PDB file of C-alpha atoms in Angstrom:
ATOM      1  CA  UNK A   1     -14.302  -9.047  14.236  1.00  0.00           C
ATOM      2  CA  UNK A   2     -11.045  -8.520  16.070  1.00  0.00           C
ATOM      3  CA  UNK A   3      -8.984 -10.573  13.541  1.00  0.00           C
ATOM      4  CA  UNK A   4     -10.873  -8.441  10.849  1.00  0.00           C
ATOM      5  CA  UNK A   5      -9.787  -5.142  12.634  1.00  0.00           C
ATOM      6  CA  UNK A   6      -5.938  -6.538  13.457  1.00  0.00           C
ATOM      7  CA  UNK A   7      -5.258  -7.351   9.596  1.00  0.00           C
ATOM      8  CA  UNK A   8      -6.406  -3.930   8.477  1.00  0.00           C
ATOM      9  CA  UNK A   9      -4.822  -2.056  10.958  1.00  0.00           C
ATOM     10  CA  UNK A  10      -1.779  -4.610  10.155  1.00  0.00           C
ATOM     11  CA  UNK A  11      -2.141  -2.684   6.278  1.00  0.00           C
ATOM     12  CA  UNK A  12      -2.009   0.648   8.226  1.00  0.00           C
ATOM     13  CA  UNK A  13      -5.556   1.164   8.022  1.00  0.00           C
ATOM     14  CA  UNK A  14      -7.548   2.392  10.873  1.00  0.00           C
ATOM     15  CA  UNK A  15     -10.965   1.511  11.913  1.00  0.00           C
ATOM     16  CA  UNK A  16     -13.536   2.348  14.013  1.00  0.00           C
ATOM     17  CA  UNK A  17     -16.086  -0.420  15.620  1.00  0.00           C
ATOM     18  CA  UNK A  18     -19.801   0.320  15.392  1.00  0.00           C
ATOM     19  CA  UNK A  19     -22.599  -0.789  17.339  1.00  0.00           C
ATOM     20  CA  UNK A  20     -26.317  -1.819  16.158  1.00  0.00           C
ATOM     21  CA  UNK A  21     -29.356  -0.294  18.306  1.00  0.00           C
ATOM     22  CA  UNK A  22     -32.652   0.528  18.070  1.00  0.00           C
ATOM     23  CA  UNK A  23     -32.516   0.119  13.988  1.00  0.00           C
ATOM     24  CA  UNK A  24     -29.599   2.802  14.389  1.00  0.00           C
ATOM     25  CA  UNK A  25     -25.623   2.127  13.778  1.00  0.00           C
ATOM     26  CA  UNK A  26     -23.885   3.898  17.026  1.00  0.00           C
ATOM     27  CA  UNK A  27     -20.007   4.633  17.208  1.00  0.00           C
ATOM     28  CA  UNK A  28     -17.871   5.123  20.144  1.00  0.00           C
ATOM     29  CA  UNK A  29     -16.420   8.719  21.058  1.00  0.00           C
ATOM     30  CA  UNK A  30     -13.379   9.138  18.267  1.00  0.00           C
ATOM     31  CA  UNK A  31     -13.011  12.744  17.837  1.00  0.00           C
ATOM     32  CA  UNK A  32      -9.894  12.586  19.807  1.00  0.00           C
ATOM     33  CA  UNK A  33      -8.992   9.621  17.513  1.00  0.00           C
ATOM     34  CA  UNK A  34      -8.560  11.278  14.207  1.00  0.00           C
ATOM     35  CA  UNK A  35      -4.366  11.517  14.382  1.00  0.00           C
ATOM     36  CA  UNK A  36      -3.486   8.578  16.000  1.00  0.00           C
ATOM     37  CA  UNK A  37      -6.632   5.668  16.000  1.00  0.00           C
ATOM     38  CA  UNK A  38      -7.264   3.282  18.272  1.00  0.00           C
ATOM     39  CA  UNK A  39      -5.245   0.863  20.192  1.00  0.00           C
ATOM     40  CA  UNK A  40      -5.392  -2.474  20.538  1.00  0.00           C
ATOM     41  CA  UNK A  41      -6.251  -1.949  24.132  1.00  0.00           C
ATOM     42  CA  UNK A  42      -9.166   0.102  23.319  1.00  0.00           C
ATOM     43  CA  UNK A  43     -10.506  -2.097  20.519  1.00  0.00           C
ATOM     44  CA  UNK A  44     -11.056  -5.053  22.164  1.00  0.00           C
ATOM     45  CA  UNK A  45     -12.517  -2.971  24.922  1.00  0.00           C
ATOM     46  CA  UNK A  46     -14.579  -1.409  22.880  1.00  0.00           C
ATOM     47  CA  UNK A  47     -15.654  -4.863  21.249  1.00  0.00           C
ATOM     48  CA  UNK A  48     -16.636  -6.109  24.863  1.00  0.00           C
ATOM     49  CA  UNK A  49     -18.958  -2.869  24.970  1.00  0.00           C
ATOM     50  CA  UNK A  50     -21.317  -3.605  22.165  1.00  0.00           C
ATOM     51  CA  UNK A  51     -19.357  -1.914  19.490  1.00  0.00           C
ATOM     52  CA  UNK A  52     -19.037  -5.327  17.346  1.00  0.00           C
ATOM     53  CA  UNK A  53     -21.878  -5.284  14.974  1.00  0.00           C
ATOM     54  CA  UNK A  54     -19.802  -3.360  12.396  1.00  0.00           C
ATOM     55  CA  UNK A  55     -16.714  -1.401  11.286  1.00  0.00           C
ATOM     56  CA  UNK A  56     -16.070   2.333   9.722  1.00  0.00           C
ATOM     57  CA  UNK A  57     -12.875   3.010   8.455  1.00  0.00           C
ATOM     58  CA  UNK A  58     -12.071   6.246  10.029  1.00  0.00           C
ATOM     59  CA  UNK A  59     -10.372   9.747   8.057  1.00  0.00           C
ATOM     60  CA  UNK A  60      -7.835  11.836   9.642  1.00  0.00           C
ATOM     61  CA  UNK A  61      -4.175  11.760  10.151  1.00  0.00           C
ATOM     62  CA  UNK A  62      -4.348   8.023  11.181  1.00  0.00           C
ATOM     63  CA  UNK A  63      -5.047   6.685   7.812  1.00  0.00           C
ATOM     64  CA  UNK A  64      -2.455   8.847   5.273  1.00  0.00           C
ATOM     65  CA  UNK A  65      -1.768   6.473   2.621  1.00  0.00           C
ATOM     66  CA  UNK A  66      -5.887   5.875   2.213  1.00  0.00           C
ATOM     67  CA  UNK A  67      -7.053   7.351  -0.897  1.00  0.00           C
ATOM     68  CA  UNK A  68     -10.189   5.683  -1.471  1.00  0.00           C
ATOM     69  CA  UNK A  69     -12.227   2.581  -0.850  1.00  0.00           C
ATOM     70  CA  UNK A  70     -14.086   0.742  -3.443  1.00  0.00           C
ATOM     71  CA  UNK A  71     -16.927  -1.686  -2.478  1.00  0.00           C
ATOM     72  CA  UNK A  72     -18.458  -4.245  -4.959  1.00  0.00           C
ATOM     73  CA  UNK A  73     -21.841  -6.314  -4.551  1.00  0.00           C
ATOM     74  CA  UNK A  74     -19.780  -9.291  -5.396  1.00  0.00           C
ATOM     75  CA  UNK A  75     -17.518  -9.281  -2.886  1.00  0.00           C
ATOM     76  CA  UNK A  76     -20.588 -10.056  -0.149  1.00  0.00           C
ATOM     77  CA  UNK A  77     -23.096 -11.103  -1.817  1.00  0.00           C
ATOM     78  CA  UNK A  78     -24.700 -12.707   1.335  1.00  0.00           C
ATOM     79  CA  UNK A  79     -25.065  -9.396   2.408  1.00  0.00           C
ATOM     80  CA  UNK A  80     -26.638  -7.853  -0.326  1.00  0.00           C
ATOM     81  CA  UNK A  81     -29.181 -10.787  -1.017  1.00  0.00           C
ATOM     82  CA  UNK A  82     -29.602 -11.469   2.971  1.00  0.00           C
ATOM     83  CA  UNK A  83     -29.073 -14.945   2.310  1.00  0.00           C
TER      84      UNK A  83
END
């Protein structure tokens, strides 16, 4: 997950790491986040904590160049057919 998180935020996009509980998706505190992200620091921290089940990509001032994301069933289909 932390390799994941390092090569987007190497493409300048900033994420935030979710955790899985109780049939429920959690994520950290960010609203002090929004102009800056995380750090690395805080990331792997974070990780340690639980928050490693899954990823957001967050809006705000730390991601300016995003203008959309596009998702396709073919790019996981493991996911999509549980397999």
């Amino acid at each position: 997950m932390l390799e994941l998180i390092r090569e987007l935020r190497s493409e300048n996009i900033q994420v935030l790491p979710i955790k899985y509980q109780d049939g429920k998706f959690i994520h950290p505190p960010y609203s002090d986040k929004f102009a800056v992200g995380f750090t690395d620091d805080e990331i792997t921290a974070l990780l340690r904590c639980g928050f490693n089940k899954a990823i957001a990509v967050m809006h705000g001032n730390c991601n300016p160049s995003l203008v959309c994301l596009h998702f396709d069933e073919k790019n996981a289909p493991a996911i999509v057919t549980g397999n």
